Structures are given as structure tokens and as C-alpha cells.
Amino acid sequence: MDKIVIKGGQALHGEVQASGAKNAALPILASALLADGTSTYRNVPDLADVTTMLKVLRTMGCDAERDAEKTDVCQVGVNGHITPEAPYELVKTMRASVLVLGPLVARFGRARVSMPGGCAIGARPIDQHLKGLKALGADIHLTEGYVEATAKQLKGGTVNFDVITVTGTENVMMAAVLARGRTVMENCAREPEVEELARVLNKMGARIEGAGTSIITIEGVDALKPVEHAILPDRIEAGTLLVAAAISGGDVLVKHVVPEHMDALVEKLREAGCTLTAENGGLRCKAPDRLTSVNITTTEHPGFPTDMQAQLMALMSVSQGTSVISENIFENRFMHVPELHRLGADITIQGHTAVVKGVKGLSGAPVMATDLRASASLILAGLRAEGRTDVSRVYHLDRGYERLERKLSELGADIRREKA
């Protein structure tokens, strides 16, 4: 098992490029099941979660591989017999595996998918996925930890999500593109990754309108064709790199970003005193002499993303003043707080709210990552801490960040990966 070792105190400077978006790549890879032939995807991040999704597809009988030479290219071939089942051994490690459910039942008439696992940041049930599929005519049974869905032919219908769900919106959207007739989806997630999936499906021949808004309408088609597509940049990785510049007192240009996807984060960084400018297809963050505390409330897009909450908490721990951080998406997403305490942060949890009193400095210590974004927050804190910080259990980090320690090192951080 690996760990990340950081010696803090180095201000980051230079340019770095954000990788493709994990949360766009996973549903897009699953969407390949909707068409016969081989789909080719570029700008696919080299992450543990992507590797898991490729394994899931191979288990079903797809030819799903990453190009040996062009490592950001993946191909998924759907030719011949498909076994419409996603086994527990794979799904338990990554809840996004459930995204094969909609494509399988729409295309092959049945699916057997294990209940999902993944990061322990909250319950994250899939009841809204199942509600949507039932509205399209699927027969759903839960047996021995598996979801079994069958339908001779899905039919268009109205789906009104009780709560906003990104993967639920994506799963039902993928099912509806092959349903007979018109589907109206209401209270949909509006994330850029949902728009990206719709963009890919439309390139495959689907008829989707309204993605990126709360109401999506879909006219079902008889068949789709394979596609070639480049995945959009990862706004969460880009945001993490911008915070790295801010917390280290540096000046970094993060290239290959879509600035309008990051408005909520950019606003908070500016409030904290950072200078943010768009240039050369990227965003530059220049840290102030002294950071100012800001309040943060996580909400669905276009609000402040829950996936940046832990990173901003690390930044607020060394800002001047007191920050109130409210987490409204997941009920168990403050597990990084005890580890930040070990580095000297002053944070008090009150239900779904964390009160962060900025301190002048942090001190290096051994810490343990508890989930994907928590691992990023600990690395960011380690960049600022005096002395050595060892971050263990970084397999969480590898699920969502492509060689983060290498990118930070190229910006001047004293950081390396070691065997624990």
C-alpha cells in the first residue's frame, strides 16, 4: 500500500494541465453498451475508477481496453453476446458501476447489478434510479443484494425525481434514449457531466433536449451508433490544483479547464483574497499575502460543489478569521476533520456544519485518508504544514486524481509517493 510524503512550505509556481473528468468518463463508458460496434473515447483519465468500469464492461463480454501507447484513449467494443450482469466483487469498490443498469435494461431487456459501494461518505441510495426505470416500464426486484430489472420494451413516461441525483439522472437518461415514445424527466441534476453525457448520446443518434436544466425531454429512437468523443476537463481536479496554489502562497496556471463550470469555486477563492484570471485556455490563481475566511454552503450545481468542500476546509484552516462550512449533500462528509486536527487545524463540528477558526500555521504529522476528496484535503494541508506529513491509504486518492503528486511536484512541491 502506498502513502504520500510531503514536506510543506514550498510555494507552488508554474503551469499544470487538468485531466479528463472522472465523473463524465464513467457514465460515458457505460453508454457504449447502447450501440453495437466500437466507441473511442479520448482524454480519459488514468484512474482506478476508470479501470474498474473497464473491468465491469469486460466482465459483461465487451472489448474494453485502454490504448497502450495513447494512455488517454479507451475503446469499448460491443459485439456479440453480452452478459447483462455487474458482479458484487467489482461494484462494491465503485458505486458508479450502477450506471450500467439503465443501458442494459434498455438495450438487452434485462440487467442484474449488485447494489453499489464506493466512498463511505453517506448512504447515497439508488431508489431514484429504480423509480425512474419503473416509470419507463421496467420490472424491478431486489434479491440477494442485487437489483434485477427486466423489460421487453421500455416506454416513455414522466419521471419526477424526489431529490436531485446526478447518477440517477444519467442512468434514467441512458435508459430513455431507447424507450418507445417521449420521456420527460423533472427535477434533474444540472451538472456539466450530465450535459456531457447528453452530448455524447446525441452524437450516437439520441434525441435529448434540456440537459443542463432541471427538465430533460427525450424522444426515444430505435437504435444508436458508436461514437468518438473527447471527455471534458475535470473541474474538481482543476479546483483542487487552484486551491493548492492558494494554500501554498503560490501562483499557478491550471490549463485545460472550462471556467464557467467553476464559477462557484472561483467566487469563493476571490472572496478569500486570491486573484483569479482566465488565460490561455485555463485559470490562474495567485495567492494573497494573507487569506481571508469565507463561509461555504454546498448545494447542487450550479452551487458550491460538495466535491470541493474538504479542499476548501483545508484552505480555511489557515485563513484569517472564522469560516462556517455547511454540508447539505452528504450526511457523513466531515471524516477528514479529525485528521486535519492532527495537523493543528481548529475545527468544530455542529451537525451538518463545521466551524473553522483559522490558525497561523499547521504542523506535519501522519494522517489517514478516509475518502477520495478527504485525501486531497490532507495533501493540500500538508503543502502548507511545517515539517513532514505522511498521508496513508491513498488508494482513495487514486480513484479520482491522475498522478496528483507528480503534478504538484512539477509545480515545486516537495512531495513523493512511497510504499507504506
C-alpha positions as a Python dict, from the first residue, in 0.01 Angstrom:
ca = {
    (1, 'M'): (0, 0, 0),
    (2, 'D'): (128, 346, -93),
    (3, 'K'): (148, 669, 102),
    (4, 'I'): (217, 1028, 1),
    (5, 'V'): (501, 1207, 183),
    (6, 'I'): (504, 1588, 183),
    (7, 'K'): (748, 1838, 326),
    (8, 'G'): (549, 2159, 346),
    (9, 'G'): (642, 2520, 300),
    (10, 'Q'): (705, 2539, -74),
    (11, 'A'): (502, 2796, -270),
    (12, 'L'): (380, 2643, -596),
    (13, 'H'): (454, 2815, -927),
    (14, 'G'): (414, 2722, -1292),
    (15, 'E'): (162, 2561, -1523),
    (16, 'V'): (-25, 2232, -1494),
    (17, 'Q'): (-295, 2065, -1703),
    (18, 'A'): (-618, 1920, -1568),
    (19, 'S'): (-704, 1567, -1681),
    (20, 'G'): (-1035, 1448, -1822),
    (21, 'A'): (-1332, 1440, -1586),
    (22, 'K'): (-1381, 1118, -1391),
    (23, 'N'): (-1748, 1192, -1332),
    (24, 'A'): (-1805, 1234, -1705),
    (25, 'A'): (-1590, 942, -1819),
    (26, 'L'): (-1769, 679, -1607),
    (27, 'P'): (-2125, 725, -1743),
    (28, 'I'): (-1992, 779, -2094),
    (29, 'L'): (-1805, 448, -2084),
    (30, 'A'): (-2126, 279, -1965),
    (31, 'S'): (-2318, 441, -2253),
    (32, 'A'): (-2113, 237, -2503),
    (33, 'L'): (-2346, -54, -2416),
    (34, 'L'): (-2623, 125, -2605),
    (35, 'A'): (-2476, 60, -2952),
    (36, 'D'): (-2316, -224, -3147),
    (37, 'G'): (-1962, -155, -3263),
    (38, 'T'): (-1661, 15, -3111),
    (39, 'S'): (-1670, 357, -2946),
    (40, 'T'): (-1348, 552, -2894),
    (41, 'Y'): (-1300, 798, -2610),
    (42, 'R'): (-1012, 1044, -2574),
    (43, 'N'): (-892, 1246, -2275),
    (44, 'V'): (-994, 960, -2043),
    (45, 'P'): (-816, 997, -1706),
    (46, 'D'): (-596, 709, -1591),
    (47, 'L'): (-776, 640, -1263),
    (48, 'A'): (-865, 339, -1051),
    (49, 'D'): (-1238, 408, -1102),
    (50, 'V'): (-1197, 409, -1481),
    (51, 'T'): (-1004, 81, -1460),
    (52, 'T'): (-1290, -64, -1256),
    (53, 'M'): (-1551, 46, -1510),
    (54, 'L'): (-1349, -113, -1791),
    (55, 'K'): (-1335, -435, -1587),
    (56, 'V'): (-1712, -426, -1539),
    (57, 'L'): (-1762, -390, -1914),
    (58, 'R'): (-1516, -672, -1989),
    (59, 'T'): (-1695, -898, -1741),
    (60, 'M'): (-2009, -849, -1950),
    (61, 'G'): (-1833, -950, -2270),
    (62, 'C'): (-1730, -611, -2410),
    (63, 'D'): (-1387, -541, -2556),
    (64, 'A'): (-1294, -258, -2321),
    (65, 'E'): (-930, -150, -2313),
    (66, 'R'): (-704, 149, -2265),
    (67, 'D'): (-464, 216, -2555),
    (68, 'A'): (-113, 102, -2458),
    (69, 'E'): (56, 395, -2632),
    (70, 'K'): (-202, 675, -2612),
    (71, 'T'): (-292, 621, -2249),
    (72, 'D'): (-572, 879, -2251),
    (73, 'V'): (-761, 677, -2517),
    (74, 'C'): (-1008, 400, -2433),
    (75, 'Q'): (-1208, 185, -2670),
    (76, 'V'): (-1522, -10, -2587),
    (77, 'G'): (-1646, -267, -2837),
    (78, 'V'): (-1993, -417, -2804),
    (79, 'N'): (-2005, -706, -3045),
    (80, 'G'): (-2175, -1040, -2996),
    (81, 'H'): (-2306, -1183, -2672),
    (82, 'I'): (-2337, -961, -2366),
    (83, 'T'): (-2392, -1096, -2016),
    (84, 'P'): (-2603, -822, -1854),
    (85, 'E'): (-2465, -856, -1502),
    (86, 'A'): (-2233, -640, -1289),
    (87, 'P'): (-2096, -855, -1005),
    (88, 'Y'): (-2060, -756, -641),
    (89, 'E'): (-1680, -801, -645),
    (90, 'L'): (-1647, -500, -876),
    (91, 'V'): (-1949, -288, -791),
    (92, 'K'): (-1863, -287, -420),
    (93, 'T'): (-1547, -86, -492),
    (94, 'M'): (-1720, 184, -701),
    (95, 'R'): (-2082, 288, -682),
    (96, 'A'): (-2071, 439, -1034),
    (97, 'S'): (-2082, 80, -1163),
    (98, 'V'): (-2459, 106, -1117),
    (99, 'L'): (-2458, 328, -1429),
    (100, 'V'): (-2470, 15, -1645),
    (101, 'L'): (-2820, -58, -1515),
    (102, 'G'): (-3009, 180, -1747),
    (103, 'P'): (-2819, 91, -2067),
    (104, 'L'): (-2851, -284, -2002),
    (105, 'V'): (-3225, -293, -1943),
    (106, 'A'): (-3289, -54, -2235),
    (107, 'R'): (-3073, -241, -2486),
    (108, 'F'): (-3086, -603, -2374),
    (109, 'G'): (-3413, -618, -2183),
    (110, 'R'): (-3265, -726, -1855),
    (111, 'A'): (-2997, -637, -1604),
    (112, 'R'): (-2862, -784, -1283),
    (113, 'V'): (-2645, -533, -1098),
    (114, 'S'): (-2510, -552, -745),
    (115, 'M'): (-2608, -281, -502),
    (116, 'P'): (-2327, -22, -512),
    (117, 'G'): (-2039, 56, -277),
    (118, 'G'): (-1767, 324, -302),
    (119, 'C'): (-1665, 601, -63),
    (120, 'A'): (-1820, 588, 285),
    (121, 'I'): (-1947, 947, 279),
    (122, 'G'): (-2315, 870, 321),
    (123, 'A'): (-2595, 633, 228),
    (124, 'R'): (-2638, 752, -134),
    (125, 'P'): (-2925, 511, -213),
    (126, 'I'): (-3029, 427, -569),
    (127, 'D'): (-3404, 444, -506),
    (128, 'Q'): (-3440, 732, -754),
    (129, 'H'): (-3269, 526, -1026),
    (130, 'L'): (-3520, 247, -968),
    (131, 'K'): (-3815, 487, -953),
    (132, 'G'): (-3717, 627, -1292),
    (133, 'L'): (-3675, 286, -1454),
    (134, 'K'): (-4013, 174, -1314),
    (135, 'A'): (-4173, 483, -1468),
    (136, 'L'): (-4040, 364, -1805),
    (137, 'G'): (-4197, 21, -1757),
    (138, 'A'): (-3912, -183, -1607),
    (139, 'D'): (-3998, -460, -1361),
    (140, 'I'): (-3764, -424, -1061),
    (141, 'H'): (-3676, -686, -797),
    (142, 'L'): (-3415, -674, -520),
    (143, 'T'): (-3274, -1018, -443),
    (144, 'E'): (-2961, -1124, -253),
    (145, 'G'): (-2804, -778, -276),
    (146, 'Y'): (-2869, -743, -649),
    (147, 'V'): (-3105, -523, -850),
    (148, 'E'): (-3278, -725, -1120),
    (149, 'A'): (-3454, -522, -1387),
    (150, 'T'): (-3644, -657, -1688),
    (151, 'A'): (-3845, -501, -1969),
    (152, 'K'): (-3935, -632, -2313),
    (153, 'Q'): (-3952, -273, -2435),
    (154, 'L'): (-3920, 38, -2223),
    (155, 'K'): (-4185, 302, -2289),
    (156, 'G'): (-4155, 678, -2250),
    (157, 'G'): (-4305, 832, -1941),
    (158, 'T'): (-4274, 1110, -1685),
    (159, 'V'): (-4003, 1083, -1422),
    (160, 'N'): (-4010, 1335, -1135),
    (161, 'F'): (-3711, 1280, -909),
    (162, 'D'): (-3787, 1329, -540),
    (163, 'V'): (-3434, 1458, -484),
    (164, 'I'): (-3172, 1581, -729),
    (165, 'T'): (-2942, 1292, -823),
    (166, 'V'): (-2657, 1306, -1074),
    (167, 'T'): (-2614, 934, -1140),
    (168, 'G'): (-2991, 881, -1120),
    (169, 'T'): (-3044, 1144, -1390),
    (170, 'E'): (-2773, 982, -1603),
    (171, 'N'): (-2899, 625, -1558),
    (172, 'V'): (-3259, 707, -1647),
    (173, 'M'): (-3150, 928, -1939),
    (174, 'M'): (-2950, 639, -2086),
    (175, 'A'): (-3250, 409, -2048),
    (176, 'A'): (-3494, 657, -2202),
    (177, 'V'): (-3299, 708, -2527),
    (178, 'L'): (-3409, 361, -2646),
    (179, 'A'): (-3757, 371, -2491),
    (180, 'R'): (-4057, 389, -2723),
    (181, 'G'): (-4203, 739, -2724),
    (182, 'R'): (-4137, 1055, -2528),
    (183, 'T'): (-3986, 1080, -2180),
    (184, 'V'): (-3997, 1389, -1961),
    (185, 'M'): (-3754, 1396, -1667),
    (186, 'E'): (-3817, 1659, -1398),
    (187, 'N'): (-3600, 1784, -1109),
    (188, 'C'): (-3289, 1664, -1293),
    (189, 'A'): (-2928, 1724, -1194),
    (190, 'R'): (-2773, 2012, -1390),
    (191, 'E'): (-2403, 1926, -1357),
    (192, 'P'): (-2173, 1974, -1659),
    (193, 'E'): (-2112, 1598, -1657),
    (194, 'V'): (-2485, 1538, -1719),
    (195, 'E'): (-2468, 1777, -2015),
    (196, 'E'): (-2160, 1596, -2141),
    (197, 'L'): (-2333, 1258, -2133),
    (198, 'A'): (-2630, 1401, -2324),
    (199, 'R'): (-2389, 1548, -2578),
    (200, 'V'): (-2235, 1202, -2633),
    (201, 'L'): (-2573, 1029, -2655),
    (202, 'N'): (-2692, 1283, -2913),
    (203, 'K'): (-2376, 1218, -3119),
    (204, 'M'): (-2476, 850, -3106),
    (205, 'G'): (-2816, 937, -3253),
    (206, 'A'): (-3027, 1007, -2945),
    (207, 'R'): (-3278, 1294, -2931),
    (208, 'I'): (-3226, 1471, -2598),
    (209, 'E'): (-3313, 1830, -2515),
    (210, 'G'): (-3275, 2029, -2195),
    (211, 'A'): (-2967, 1863, -2042),
    (212, 'G'): (-2809, 2113, -1805),
    (213, 'T'): (-3153, 2232, -1691),
    (214, 'S'): (-3394, 2078, -1443),
    (215, 'I'): (-3621, 1938, -1718),
    (216, 'I'): (-3489, 1697, -1980),
    (217, 'T'): (-3703, 1567, -2266),
    (218, 'I'): (-3611, 1262, -2471),
    (219, 'E'): (-3766, 1120, -2786),
    (220, 'G'): (-3681, 751, -2800),
    (221, 'V'): (-3506, 608, -3107),
    (222, 'D'): (-3478, 251, -3237),
    (223, 'A'): (-3100, 225, -3229),
    (224, 'L'): (-2780, 418, -3162),
    (225, 'K'): (-2440, 407, -3331),
    (226, 'P'): (-2089, 404, -3179),
    (227, 'V'): (-1915, 734, -3121),
    (228, 'E'): (-1577, 904, -3094),
    (229, 'H'): (-1555, 1170, -2825),
    (230, 'A'): (-1304, 1362, -2610),
    (231, 'I'): (-1402, 1386, -2241),
    (232, 'L'): (-1435, 1736, -2096),
    (233, 'P'): (-1183, 1859, -1830),
    (234, 'D'): (-1222, 1763, -1465),
    (235, 'R'): (-1348, 2071, -1280),
    (236, 'I'): (-1285, 1911, -939),
    (237, 'E'): (-923, 1824, -1013),
    (238, 'A'): (-874, 2172, -1159),
    (239, 'G'): (-1030, 2324, -848),
    (240, 'T'): (-804, 2119, -623),
    (241, 'L'): (-499, 2247, -811),
    (242, 'L'): (-620, 2607, -778),
    (243, 'V'): (-657, 2558, -403),
    (244, 'A'): (-305, 2411, -395),
    (245, 'A'): (-178, 2740, -535),
    (246, 'A'): (-379, 2936, -280),
    (247, 'I'): (-285, 2736, 30),
    (248, 'S'): (86, 2728, -59),
    (249, 'G'): (107, 3101, -126),
    (250, 'G'): (184, 3040, -492),
    (251, 'D'): (90, 3142, -846),
    (252, 'V'): (-30, 2861, -1074),
    (253, 'L'): (-197, 2845, -1416),
    (254, 'V'): (-426, 2541, -1446),
    (255, 'K'): (-471, 2471, -1817),
    (256, 'H'): (-744, 2276, -1997),
    (257, 'V'): (-1039, 2393, -1789),
    (258, 'V'): (-1387, 2526, -1863),
    (259, 'P'): (-1402, 2840, -1644),
    (260, 'E'): (-1782, 2868, -1645),
    (261, 'H'): (-1804, 2522, -1485),
    (262, 'M'): (-1614, 2658, -1185),
    (263, 'D'): (-1793, 2984, -1109),
    (264, 'A'): (-1892, 2894, -752),
    (265, 'L'): (-1537, 2795, -655),
    (266, 'V'): (-1380, 3093, -830),
    (267, 'E'): (-1615, 3327, -641),
    (268, 'K'): (-1508, 3179, -305),
    (269, 'L'): (-1138, 3193, -388),
    (270, 'R'): (-1175, 3560, -483),
    (271, 'E'): (-1362, 3626, -158),
    (272, 'A'): (-1068, 3466, 22),
    (273, 'G'): (-835, 3721, -139),
    (274, 'C'): (-696, 3522, -433),
    (275, 'T'): (-656, 3672, -778),
    (276, 'L'): (-824, 3454, -1042),
    (277, 'T'): (-778, 3527, -1412),
    (278, 'A'): (-871, 3336, -1727),
    (279, 'E'): (-582, 3296, -1969),
    (280, 'N'): (-455, 3058, -2239),
    (281, 'G'): (-746, 2818, -2206),
    (282, 'G'): (-707, 2796, -1831),
    (283, 'L'): (-741, 2967, -1494),
    (284, 'R'): (-460, 3129, -1299),
    (285, 'C'): (-474, 3153, -919),
    (286, 'K'): (-239, 3389, -739),
    (287, 'A'): (-244, 3371, -359),
    (288, 'P'): (-270, 3682, -141),
    (289, 'D'): (-31, 3766, 139),
    (290, 'R'): (-298, 3663, 388),
    (291, 'L'): (-607, 3452, 315),
    (292, 'T'): (-946, 3568, 445),
    (293, 'S'): (-1203, 3325, 584),
    (294, 'V'): (-1525, 3277, 384),
    (295, 'N'): (-1845, 3085, 452),
    (296, 'I'): (-1936, 2790, 230),
    (297, 'T'): (-2263, 2604, 175),
    (298, 'T'): (-2261, 2301, -53),
    (299, 'T'): (-2556, 2266, -287),
    (300, 'E'): (-2635, 2104, -620),
    (301, 'H'): (-2485, 2259, -934),
    (302, 'P'): (-2457, 2549, -1007),
    (303, 'G'): (-2398, 2597, -634),
    (304, 'F'): (-2078, 2520, -447),
    (305, 'P'): (-1984, 2153, -514),
    (306, 'T'): (-1966, 1906, -227),
    (307, 'D'): (-1662, 1755, -400),
    (308, 'M'): (-1466, 2075, -318),
    (309, 'Q'): (-1579, 2110, 43),
    (310, 'A'): (-1290, 1920, 204),
    (311, 'Q'): (-1030, 2110, -2),
    (312, 'L'): (-1179, 2447, 93),
    (313, 'M'): (-1186, 2343, 457),
    (314, 'A'): (-810, 2285, 442),
    (315, 'L'): (-771, 2633, 293),
    (316, 'M'): (-995, 2792, 557),
    (317, 'S'): (-793, 2626, 833),
    (318, 'V'): (-507, 2869, 759),
    (319, 'S'): (-719, 3174, 672),
    (320, 'Q'): (-770, 3480, 888),
    (321, 'G'): (-1098, 3472, 1076),
    (322, 'T'): (-1371, 3212, 1120),
    (323, 'S'): (-1539, 3015, 842),
    (324, 'V'): (-1872, 2834, 865),
    (325, 'I'): (-1894, 2539, 626),
    (326, 'S'): (-2236, 2376, 579),
    (327, 'E'): (-2257, 2037, 407),
    (328, 'N'): (-2602, 1982, 255),
    (329, 'I'): (-2538, 1695, 12),
    (330, 'F'): (-2388, 1406, 212),
    (331, 'E'): (-2450, 1334, 578),
    (332, 'N'): (-2108, 1193, 656),
    (333, 'R'): (-1861, 1414, 474),
    (334, 'F'): (-1660, 1558, 761),
    (335, 'M'): (-1446, 1249, 820),
    (336, 'H'): (-1134, 1447, 725),
    (337, 'V'): (-1182, 1680, 1024),
    (338, 'P'): (-1008, 1458, 1287),
    (339, 'E'): (-712, 1420, 1051),
    (340, 'L'): (-689, 1796, 996),
    (341, 'H'): (-692, 1829, 1377),
    (342, 'R'): (-374, 1619, 1381),
    (343, 'L'): (-209, 1884, 1165),
    (344, 'G'): (-316, 2162, 1403),
    (345, 'A'): (-641, 2283, 1249),
    (346, 'D'): (-907, 2435, 1479),
    (347, 'I'): (-1238, 2290, 1359),
    (348, 'T'): (-1559, 2221, 1550),
    (349, 'I'): (-1842, 2013, 1404),
    (350, 'Q'): (-2202, 2101, 1483),
    (351, 'G'): (-2429, 1862, 1296),
    (352, 'H'): (-2401, 1937, 924),
    (353, 'T'): (-2188, 2245, 992),
    (354, 'A'): (-1817, 2285, 1060),
    (355, 'V'): (-1683, 2600, 1225),
    (356, 'V'): (-1323, 2659, 1116),
    (357, 'K'): (-1110, 2908, 1309),
    (358, 'G'): (-805, 2996, 1104),
    (359, 'V'): (-464, 2928, 1258),
    (360, 'K'): (-130, 3085, 1166),
    (361, 'G'): (31, 2756, 1074),
    (362, 'L'): (-3, 2379, 1056),
    (363, 'S'): (246, 2113, 1166),
    (364, 'G'): (323, 1796, 974),
    (365, 'A'): (200, 1463, 1112),
    (366, 'P'): (97, 1114, 996),
    (367, 'V'): (-264, 1124, 875),
    (368, 'M'): (-502, 878, 712),
    (369, 'A'): (-729, 939, 413),
    (370, 'T'): (-1091, 836, 467),
    (371, 'D'): (-1236, 904, 121),
    (372, 'L'): (-1147, 1049, -218),
    (373, 'R'): (-1181, 1421, -153),
    (374, 'A'): (-1060, 1390, 207),
    (375, 'S'): (-729, 1257, 74),
    (376, 'A'): (-694, 1566, -145),
    (377, 'S'): (-765, 1796, 151),
    (378, 'L'): (-493, 1629, 360),
    (379, 'I'): (-239, 1667, 80),
    (380, 'L'): (-331, 2036, 46),
    (381, 'A'): (-290, 2084, 421),
    (382, 'G'): (43, 1903, 401),
    (383, 'L'): (164, 2152, 140),
    (384, 'R'): (118, 2427, 399),
    (385, 'A'): (224, 2238, 714),
    (386, 'E'): (569, 2285, 862),
    (387, 'G'): (769, 1963, 855),
    (388, 'R'): (671, 1623, 719),
    (389, 'T'): (320, 1495, 654),
    (390, 'D'): (257, 1130, 565),
    (391, 'V'): (-84, 1062, 405),
    (392, 'S'): (-172, 692, 412),
    (393, 'R'): (-450, 496, 240),
    (394, 'V'): (-403, 696, -80),
    (395, 'Y'): (-583, 430, -284),
    (396, 'H'): (-877, 666, -225),
    (397, 'L'): (-682, 941, -400),
    (398, 'D'): (-606, 720, -699),
    (399, 'R'): (-977, 671, -759),
    (400, 'G'): (-1018, 1031, -868),
    (401, 'Y'): (-683, 1208, -923),
    (402, 'E'): (-442, 1120, -1201),
    (403, 'R'): (-91, 1125, -1052),
    (404, 'L'): (-163, 1426, -834),
    (405, 'E'): (170, 1402, -655),
    (406, 'R'): (356, 1425, -988),
    (407, 'K'): (162, 1733, -1095),
    (408, 'L'): (227, 1904, -761),
    (409, 'S'): (596, 1811, -776),
    (410, 'E'): (626, 1972, -1119),
    (411, 'L'): (491, 2292, -960),
    (412, 'G'): (763, 2287, -696),
    (413, 'A'): (610, 2086, -411),
    (414, 'D'): (839, 1857, -208),
    (415, 'I'): (614, 1554, -244),
    (416, 'R'): (665, 1190, -331),
    (417, 'R'): (491, 853, -326),
    (418, 'E'): (636, 576, -110),
    (419, 'K'): (545, 225, -6),
    (420, 'A'): (373, 242, 332),
}
